[in-house]
mmCIF file of C-alpha atoms in Angstrom:
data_model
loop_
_atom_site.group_PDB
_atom_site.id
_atom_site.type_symbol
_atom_site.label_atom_id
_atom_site.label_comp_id
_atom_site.label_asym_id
_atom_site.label_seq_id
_atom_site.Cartn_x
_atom_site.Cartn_y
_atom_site.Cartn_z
ATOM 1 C CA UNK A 9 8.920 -12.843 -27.001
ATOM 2 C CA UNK A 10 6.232 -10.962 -29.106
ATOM 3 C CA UNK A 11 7.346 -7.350 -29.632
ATOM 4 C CA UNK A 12 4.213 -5.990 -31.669
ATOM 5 C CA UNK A 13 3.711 -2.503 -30.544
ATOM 6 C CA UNK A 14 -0.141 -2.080 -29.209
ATOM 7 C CA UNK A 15 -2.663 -0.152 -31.394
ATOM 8 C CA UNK A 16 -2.977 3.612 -30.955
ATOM 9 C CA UNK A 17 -4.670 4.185 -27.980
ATOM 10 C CA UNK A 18 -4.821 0.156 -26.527
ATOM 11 C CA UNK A 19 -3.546 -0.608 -23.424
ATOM 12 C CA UNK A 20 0.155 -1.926 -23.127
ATOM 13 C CA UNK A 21 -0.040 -5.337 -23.411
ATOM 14 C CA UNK A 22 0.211 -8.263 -20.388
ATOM 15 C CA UNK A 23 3.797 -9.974 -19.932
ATOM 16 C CA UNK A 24 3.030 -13.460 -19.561
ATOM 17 C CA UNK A 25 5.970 -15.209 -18.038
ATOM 18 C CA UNK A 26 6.794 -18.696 -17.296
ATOM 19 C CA UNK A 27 9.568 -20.340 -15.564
ATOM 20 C CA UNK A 28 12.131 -23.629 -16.036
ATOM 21 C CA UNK A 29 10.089 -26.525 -16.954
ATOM 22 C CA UNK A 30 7.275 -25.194 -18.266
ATOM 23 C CA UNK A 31 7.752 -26.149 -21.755
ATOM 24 C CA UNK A 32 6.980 -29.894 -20.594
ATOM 25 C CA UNK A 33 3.349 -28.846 -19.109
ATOM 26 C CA UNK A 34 0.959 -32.154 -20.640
ATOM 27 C CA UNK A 35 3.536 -34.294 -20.326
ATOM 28 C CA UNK A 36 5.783 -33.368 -17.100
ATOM 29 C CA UNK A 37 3.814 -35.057 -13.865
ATOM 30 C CA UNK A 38 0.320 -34.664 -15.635
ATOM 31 C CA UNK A 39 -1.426 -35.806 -11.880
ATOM 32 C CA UNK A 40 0.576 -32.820 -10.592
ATOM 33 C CA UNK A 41 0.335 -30.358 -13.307
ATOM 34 C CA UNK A 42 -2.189 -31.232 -15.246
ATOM 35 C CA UNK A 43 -2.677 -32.346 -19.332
ATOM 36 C CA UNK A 44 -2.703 -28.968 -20.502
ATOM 37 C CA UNK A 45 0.224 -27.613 -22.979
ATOM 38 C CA UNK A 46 2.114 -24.110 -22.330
ATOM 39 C CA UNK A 47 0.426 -23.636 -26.055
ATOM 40 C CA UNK A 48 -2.857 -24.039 -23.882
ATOM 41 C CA UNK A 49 -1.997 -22.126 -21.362
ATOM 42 C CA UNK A 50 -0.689 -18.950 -24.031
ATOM 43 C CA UNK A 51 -3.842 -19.697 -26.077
ATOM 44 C CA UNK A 52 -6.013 -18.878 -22.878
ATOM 45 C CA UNK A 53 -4.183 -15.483 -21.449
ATOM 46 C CA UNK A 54 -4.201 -14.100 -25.013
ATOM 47 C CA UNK A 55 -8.405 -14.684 -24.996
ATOM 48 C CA UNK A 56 -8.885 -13.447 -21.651
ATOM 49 C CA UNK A 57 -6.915 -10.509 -22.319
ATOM 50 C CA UNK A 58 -8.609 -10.076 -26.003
ATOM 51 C CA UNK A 59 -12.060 -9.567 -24.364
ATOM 52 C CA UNK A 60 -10.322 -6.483 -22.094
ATOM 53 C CA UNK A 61 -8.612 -5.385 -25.509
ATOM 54 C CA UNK A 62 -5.333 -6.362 -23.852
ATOM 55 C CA UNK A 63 -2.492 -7.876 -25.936
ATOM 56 C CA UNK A 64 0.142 -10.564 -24.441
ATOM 57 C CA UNK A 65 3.779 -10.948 -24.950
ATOM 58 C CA UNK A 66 4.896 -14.313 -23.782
ATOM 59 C CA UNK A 67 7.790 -15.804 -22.725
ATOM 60 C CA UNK A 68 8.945 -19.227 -21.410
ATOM 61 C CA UNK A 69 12.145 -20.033 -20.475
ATOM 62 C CA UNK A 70 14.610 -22.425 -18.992
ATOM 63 C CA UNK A 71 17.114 -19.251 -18.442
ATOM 64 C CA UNK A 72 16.444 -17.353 -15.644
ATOM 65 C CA UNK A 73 19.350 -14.482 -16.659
ATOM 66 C CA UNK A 74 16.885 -14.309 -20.395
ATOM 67 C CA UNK A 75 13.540 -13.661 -18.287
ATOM 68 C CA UNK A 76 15.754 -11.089 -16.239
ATOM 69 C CA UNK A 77 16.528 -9.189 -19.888
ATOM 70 C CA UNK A 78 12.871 -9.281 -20.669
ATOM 71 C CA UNK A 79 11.529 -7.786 -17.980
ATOM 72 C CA UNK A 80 14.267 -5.124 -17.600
ATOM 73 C CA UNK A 81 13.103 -4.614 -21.626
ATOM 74 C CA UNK A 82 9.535 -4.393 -21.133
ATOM 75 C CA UNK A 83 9.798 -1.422 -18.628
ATOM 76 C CA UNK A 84 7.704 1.319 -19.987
ATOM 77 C CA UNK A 85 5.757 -1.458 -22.360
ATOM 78 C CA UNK A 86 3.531 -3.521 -20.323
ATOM 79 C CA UNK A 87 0.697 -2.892 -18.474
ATOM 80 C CA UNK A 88 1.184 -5.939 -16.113
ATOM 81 C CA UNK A 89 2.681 -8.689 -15.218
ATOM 82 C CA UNK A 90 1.177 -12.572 -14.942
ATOM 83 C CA UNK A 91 4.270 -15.019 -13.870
ATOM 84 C CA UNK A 92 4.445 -18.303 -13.023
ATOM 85 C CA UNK A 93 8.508 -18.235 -12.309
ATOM 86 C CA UNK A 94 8.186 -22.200 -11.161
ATOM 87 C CA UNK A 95 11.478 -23.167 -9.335
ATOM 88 C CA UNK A 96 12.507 -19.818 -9.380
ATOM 89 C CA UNK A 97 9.891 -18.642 -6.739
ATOM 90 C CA UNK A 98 11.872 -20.417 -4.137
ATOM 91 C CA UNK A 99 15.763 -20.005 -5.169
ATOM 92 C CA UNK A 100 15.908 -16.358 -7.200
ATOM 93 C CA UNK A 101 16.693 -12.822 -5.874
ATOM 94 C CA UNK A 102 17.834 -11.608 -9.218
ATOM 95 C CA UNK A 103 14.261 -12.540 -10.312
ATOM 96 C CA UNK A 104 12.604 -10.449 -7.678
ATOM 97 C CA UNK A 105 15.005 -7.577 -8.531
ATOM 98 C CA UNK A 106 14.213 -7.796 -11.689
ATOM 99 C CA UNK A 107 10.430 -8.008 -11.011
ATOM 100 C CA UNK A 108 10.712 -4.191 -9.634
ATOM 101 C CA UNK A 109 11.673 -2.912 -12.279
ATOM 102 C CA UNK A 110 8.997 -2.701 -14.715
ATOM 103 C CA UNK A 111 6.611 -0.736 -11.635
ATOM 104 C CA UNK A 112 3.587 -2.231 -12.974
ATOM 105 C CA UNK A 113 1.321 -5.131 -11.015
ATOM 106 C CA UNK A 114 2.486 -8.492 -10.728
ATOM 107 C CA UNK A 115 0.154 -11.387 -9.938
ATOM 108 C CA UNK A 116 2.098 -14.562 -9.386
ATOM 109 C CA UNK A 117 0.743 -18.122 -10.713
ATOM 110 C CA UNK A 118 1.189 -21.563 -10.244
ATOM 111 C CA UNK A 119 -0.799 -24.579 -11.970
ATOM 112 C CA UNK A 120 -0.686 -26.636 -7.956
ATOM 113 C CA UNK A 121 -0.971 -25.877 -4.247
ATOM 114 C CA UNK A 122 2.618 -24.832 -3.796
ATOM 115 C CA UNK A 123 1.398 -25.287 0.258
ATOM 116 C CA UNK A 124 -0.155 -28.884 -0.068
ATOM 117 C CA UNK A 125 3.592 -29.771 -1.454
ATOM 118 C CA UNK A 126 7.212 -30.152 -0.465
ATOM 119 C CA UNK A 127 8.221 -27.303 2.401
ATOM 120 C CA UNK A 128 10.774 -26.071 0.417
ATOM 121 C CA UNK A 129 7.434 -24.615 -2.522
ATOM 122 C CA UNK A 130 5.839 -22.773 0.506
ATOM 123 C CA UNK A 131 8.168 -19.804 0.631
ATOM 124 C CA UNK A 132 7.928 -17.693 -2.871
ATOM 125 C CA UNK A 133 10.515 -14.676 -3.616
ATOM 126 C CA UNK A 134 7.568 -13.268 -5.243
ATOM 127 C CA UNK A 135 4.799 -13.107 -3.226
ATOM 128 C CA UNK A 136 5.673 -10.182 -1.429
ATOM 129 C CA UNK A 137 5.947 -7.712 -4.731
ATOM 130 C CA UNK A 138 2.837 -9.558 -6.087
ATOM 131 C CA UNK A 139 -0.495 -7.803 -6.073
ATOM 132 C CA UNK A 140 -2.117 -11.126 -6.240
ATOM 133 C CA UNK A 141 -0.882 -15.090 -5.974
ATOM 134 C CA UNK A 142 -3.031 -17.630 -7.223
ATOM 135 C CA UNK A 143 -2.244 -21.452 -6.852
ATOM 136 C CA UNK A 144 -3.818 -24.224 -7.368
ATOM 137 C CA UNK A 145 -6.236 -24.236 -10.406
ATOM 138 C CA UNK A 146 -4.608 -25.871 -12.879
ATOM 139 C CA UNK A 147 -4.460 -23.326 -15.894
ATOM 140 C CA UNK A 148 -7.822 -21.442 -14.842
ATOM 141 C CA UNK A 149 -5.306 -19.622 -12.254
ATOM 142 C CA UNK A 150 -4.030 -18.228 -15.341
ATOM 143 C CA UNK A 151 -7.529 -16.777 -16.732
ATOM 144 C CA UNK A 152 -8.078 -15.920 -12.983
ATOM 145 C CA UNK A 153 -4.828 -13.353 -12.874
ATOM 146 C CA UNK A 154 -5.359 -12.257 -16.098
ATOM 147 C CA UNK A 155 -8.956 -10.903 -14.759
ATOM 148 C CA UNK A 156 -7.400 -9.158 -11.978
ATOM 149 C CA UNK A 157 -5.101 -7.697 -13.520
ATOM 150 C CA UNK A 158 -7.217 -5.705 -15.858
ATOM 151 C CA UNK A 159 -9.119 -4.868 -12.968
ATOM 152 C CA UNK A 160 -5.919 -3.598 -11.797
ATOM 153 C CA UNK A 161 -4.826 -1.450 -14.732
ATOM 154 C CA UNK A 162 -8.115 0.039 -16.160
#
């Protein structure tokens, strides 16, 4: 994870998160997921952000107990909070207890329709500390939360 400290007076920068998996986006179940790399999908939040003069720091990870440490590290250094925790938005408490921590908006991501899938993908963990959930769109849904957010921090 990026630790460059924001420019006198900028905002705090957006945590960009992503879950187990999501290394493999382009070339894990591409008629799920779509072609798009996680390199696409950093490359995107970082100019979405950059035309709110918002910074990123982003992190993707097959740990769930190394997201945990970042987010109880970034408390006090974000403004926000963009996360697509994949698996983890059905199976992890210590993820939503984590999630608290930082007391800053969360808007929760994911590239399909959780609810067009398995029953098991409709429940999230993290819906119900998100300001915002956005599923469906493919990487857009990223550019999407990243637009709230600032509306939710400026």
């Amino acid at each position: 994870m990026s630790s460059d400290s924001p420019a006198a007076g900028a905002p705090l920068p957006i945590l960009l998160l992503n879950g187990p998996n999501l290394n493999m986006l382009g070339a894990r179940q591409p008629e799920v997921y779509g072609t798009a790399t996680l390199e696409d999908v950093v490359a995107l939040v970082e100019r979405t952000a950059a035309e709110h003069g918002f910074g990123v720091q982003a992190l993707q990870t097959n740990h769930e107990g190394e997201m945990i440490d970042a987010i109880g590290a970034a408390r006090g250094a974000i403004s926000g909070i963009v996360i697509n925790p994949a698996a983890w938005t059905h199976t992890s408490v210590a993820l939503i207890d984590a999630l608290v921590l930082p007391e800053v908006p969360i808007i929760e991501v994911h590239l399909s329709n959780v609810h067009a899938r398995e029953s098991f993908r409709h429940h999230s963990y993290v819906s119900p500390i998100a300001a915002g959930v956005i599923a469906g769109f493919g990487i857009a849904g990223y550019e999407y939360a990243v637009r709230h957010l600032v509306t939710l921090v400026s």
